[in-house]
Coordinates of C-alpha atoms in Angstrom, one line a residue:
Chain A
Q1 CA 107.1 123.4 119.4
K2 CA 106.8 121.0 116.5
E3 CA 109.9 118.9 115.8
V4 CA 110.1 120.0 112.2
E5 CA 108.5 123.3 111.2
Q6 CA 107.7 124.7 107.8
N7 CA 105.6 127.7 106.8
S8 CA 102.5 126.2 105.2
G9 CA 102.2 128.9 102.6
P10 CA 101.1 129.2 99.9
L11 CA 104.3 130.8 98.7
S12 CA 103.8 132.5 95.4
V13 CA 106.8 133.1 93.1
P14 CA 106.8 134.4 89.6
E15 CA 108.1 132.1 86.9
G16 CA 111.9 132.4 86.4
A17 CA 112.5 133.7 89.9
I18 CA 114.2 132.0 92.8
A19 CA 111.9 130.1 95.2
S20 CA 113.2 129.9 98.8
L21 CA 111.7 127.2 101.1
N22 CA 112.7 127.1 104.8
C23 CA 112.6 124.5 107.5
T24 CA 113.6 124.5 111.1
Y25 CA 114.1 121.4 113.4
S26 CA 114.3 121.0 117.1
D27 CA 116.6 118.1 117.7
R28 CA 120.3 119.2 117.6
G29 CA 121.3 115.5 117.2
S30 CA 119.7 115.1 113.8
Q31 CA 122.2 114.1 111.1
S32 CA 120.2 113.6 107.9
F33 CA 118.0 116.1 106.1
F34 CA 115.8 115.6 103.1
W35 CA 113.6 117.6 100.8
Y36 CA 110.7 115.9 99.0
R37 CA 108.2 117.3 96.5
Q38 CA 104.6 116.1 96.5
Y39 CA 102.2 117.0 93.7
S40 CA 98.5 117.0 94.7
G41 CA 97.2 113.5 94.8
K42 CA 100.6 111.9 94.4
S43 CA 103.2 110.4 96.6
P44 CA 106.4 112.3 97.7
E45 CA 109.4 112.3 95.5
L46 CA 112.9 112.8 96.8
I47 CA 114.6 115.9 95.6
M48 CA 117.7 116.4 97.8
S49 CA 119.4 114.9 100.8
I50 CA 122.0 116.9 102.8
Y51 CA 124.1 115.7 105.7
S52 CA 126.8 118.4 106.3
N53 CA 126.8 122.1 106.8
G54 CA 126.8 124.3 103.7
D55 CA 125.3 124.1 100.3
K56 CA 124.6 121.2 98.0
E57 CA 123.6 121.8 94.4
D58 CA 121.7 119.6 92.0
G59 CA 120.6 121.2 88.8
R60 CA 118.2 124.0 89.6
F61 CA 118.0 122.9 93.3
T62 CA 120.3 124.0 96.1
A63 CA 119.9 122.6 99.6
Q64 CA 121.4 124.6 102.5
L65 CA 122.1 123.3 106.0
N66 CA 123.1 125.2 109.1
K67 CA 123.2 122.8 112.0
A68 CA 124.1 125.6 114.5
S69 CA 120.9 127.4 113.7
Q70 CA 119.0 124.2 113.1
Y71 CA 117.9 125.4 109.8
V72 CA 117.7 123.8 106.4
S73 CA 116.5 125.4 103.2
L74 CA 115.8 124.6 99.6
L75 CA 116.3 127.1 96.8
I76 CA 114.8 126.5 93.3
R77 CA 116.4 128.6 90.6
D78 CA 114.6 129.6 87.4
S79 CA 111.3 128.5 88.9
Q80 CA 108.9 126.8 86.4
P81 CA 105.1 126.3 86.7
S82 CA 105.9 122.5 86.9
D83 CA 107.6 123.3 90.3
S84 CA 104.2 124.1 91.8
A85 CA 103.8 121.5 94.5
T86 CA 104.0 121.0 98.2
Y87 CA 107.6 120.7 99.5
L88 CA 108.2 118.5 102.5
C89 CA 111.2 118.8 104.8
A90 CA 112.2 115.6 106.6
V91 CA 114.7 115.0 109.4
N92 CA 116.0 111.8 110.8
R93 CA 114.6 110.7 114.1
R94 CA 117.1 110.7 117.0
G95 CA 118.4 107.3 117.8
N96 CA 116.9 105.9 114.6
N97 CA 118.7 107.0 111.5
Y98 CA 116.1 105.5 109.2
Q99 CA 112.9 106.9 110.5
L100 CA 112.0 110.5 109.4
I101 CA 110.2 113.3 111.1
W102 CA 108.1 115.2 108.6
G103 CA 107.3 118.9 108.4
A104 CA 103.7 119.7 107.3
G105 CA 105.0 121.0 104.0
T106 CA 105.0 124.3 102.2
K107 CA 102.8 124.8 99.2
L108 CA 104.6 126.5 96.4
I109 CA 102.8 128.2 93.5
I110 CA 104.8 129.4 90.5
K111 CA 102.9 132.0 88.6
P112 CA 103.5 132.2 84.8
Chain B
G1 CA 117.2 103.5 90.0
A2 CA 115.3 103.3 93.4
V3 CA 111.9 102.4 92.0
V4 CA 109.1 101.4 94.3
S5 CA 105.8 100.1 93.1
Q6 CA 102.5 99.7 94.9
H7 CA 99.5 97.6 94.0
P8 CA 96.6 98.3 93.7
S9 CA 96.7 102.1 93.0
W10 CA 93.2 102.4 94.2
V11 CA 90.6 100.1 95.8
I12 CA 87.0 100.4 96.9
C13 CA 85.8 97.9 99.5
K14 CA 82.8 97.3 101.7
S15 CA 82.9 98.0 105.4
G16 CA 84.0 94.9 107.3
T17 CA 86.1 93.4 104.6
S18 CA 89.9 93.2 104.4
V19 CA 92.2 94.8 101.9
K20 CA 95.8 93.9 101.1
I21 CA 98.3 96.4 99.6
E22 CA 101.6 95.3 98.2
C23 CA 104.8 97.4 98.1
R24 CA 107.7 96.2 96.0
S25 CA 111.2 97.6 95.5
L26 CA 111.9 96.9 91.8
D27 CA 115.6 97.6 91.4
F28 CA 117.1 97.4 94.9
Q29 CA 116.9 95.4 98.1
A30 CA 114.8 97.2 100.7
T31 CA 116.1 96.3 104.1
T32 CA 113.6 98.7 105.7
M33 CA 110.1 99.6 104.5
F34 CA 107.8 102.2 105.9
W35 CA 104.0 102.5 105.7
Y36 CA 102.4 105.9 105.8
R37 CA 98.9 107.2 105.8
Q38 CA 97.9 110.6 104.5
F39 CA 94.5 112.2 104.9
P40 CA 93.5 115.0 102.5
K41 CA 95.4 118.3 103.0
Q42 CA 97.3 116.7 105.9
S43 CA 100.9 115.7 106.4
L44 CA 102.3 112.2 106.2
M45 CA 101.7 110.0 109.2
L46 CA 104.1 107.1 109.8
M47 CA 102.1 104.0 110.7
A48 CA 104.9 101.4 111.0
T49 CA 108.4 100.5 110.1
S50 CA 109.3 97.0 109.0
N51 CA 112.7 95.3 108.5
E52 CA 113.0 92.2 106.4
G53 CA 112.3 89.1 108.3
S54 CA 111.3 91.0 111.5
K55 CA 108.1 92.0 113.1
A56 CA 106.9 95.5 112.2
T57 CA 107.3 98.3 114.7
Y58 CA 104.1 100.3 115.0
E59 CA 103.8 104.0 115.9
Q60 CA 101.8 104.9 118.9
G61 CA 98.1 104.8 118.3
V62 CA 98.3 102.5 115.3
E63 CA 96.4 99.2 115.9
K64 CA 98.8 96.4 114.9
D65 CA 95.9 93.9 114.8
K66 CA 94.0 96.0 112.4
F67 CA 96.9 97.0 110.1
L68 CA 98.9 93.8 109.5
I69 CA 102.3 94.3 108.0
N70 CA 104.5 91.5 106.5
H71 CA 108.0 92.1 105.2
A72 CA 108.8 88.6 104.1
S73 CA 111.5 89.4 101.5
L74 CA 113.9 92.1 100.6
T75 CA 111.7 93.3 97.8
L76 CA 108.2 92.9 99.1
S77 CA 106.1 94.2 102.0
T78 CA 102.4 94.0 102.4
L79 CA 99.9 96.0 104.5
T80 CA 96.5 94.3 105.2
V81 CA 93.7 96.5 106.5
T82 CA 91.5 94.1 108.4
S83 CA 87.8 94.7 108.9
A84 CA 88.0 98.1 107.2
H85 CA 85.6 100.9 108.1
P86 CA 84.9 104.2 106.4
E87 CA 87.2 106.0 108.7
D88 CA 90.1 103.9 107.3
S89 CA 89.6 105.5 103.9
S90 CA 92.8 107.3 103.2
F91 CA 95.9 107.4 100.9
Y92 CA 98.3 104.7 102.0
I93 CA 101.9 105.1 100.8
C94 CA 104.9 102.8 101.3
S95 CA 108.5 103.8 101.2
A96 CA 111.7 101.7 101.1
R97 CA 115.3 102.2 102.1
G98 CA 118.2 100.2 100.7
R99 CA 121.0 98.7 102.7
G100 CA 123.4 101.3 104.0
A101 CA 121.3 104.2 102.6
N102 CA 119.5 106.9 104.4
E103 CA 117.1 108.0 101.7
Q104 CA 113.6 106.7 101.5
Y105 CA 111.9 106.2 98.1
F106 CA 108.2 106.2 97.9
G107 CA 105.7 104.1 96.0
P108 CA 102.9 105.8 94.1
G109 CA 100.4 105.2 96.9
T110 CA 97.1 103.3 97.2
R111 CA 93.9 105.2 97.6
L112 CA 91.5 103.2 99.8
T113 CA 87.8 104.0 99.9
V114 CA 85.6 102.0 102.3
T115 CA 81.9 102.2 101.7

């Protein structure tokens, strides 16, 4: 079992719809969770961080965390073609709050 | 805020030569910097973690004598690929974390091609 799992996709969503990206992690002791966006050929860009159960909203993005189910998700409302990218889920490494364990990423395609 | 720069953005070098990549935090003090490598269509691979003024901690399988990391100040870390070979060709990306923060902010990356 991978430590951080994501569906590789591609996930195709029509423009204007809600894109839902999911991530599961194996270490119950994880405390910090992050979503990054990576355009092809570019470096990752931080979108959201979440530390406690529930929802956290920032503009069109909502991160959801459920520690009991070891599940974190990212919702993108009113999806735009510019949202097309690979979305990486990252979780802090046990015993080291600063190192991250990375999922392989989900490729999101927003179709006009 | 939280801007990280890298230089150069791309470099081509001949096999057997060494290449130095710089990573700078422009508007914050980076107590920890991370170096990653990413091959095409693959996920990020952490190479090493460095704290200012300390020796870098390398991940298993990463040769510390080949990938020299120096984090001499709170705003600068360097990665030197020594005696580069074609298999070292990759996208090298640094990230930085500020004091008391959990988030990592990434530089734009350096694309290395070894011929």
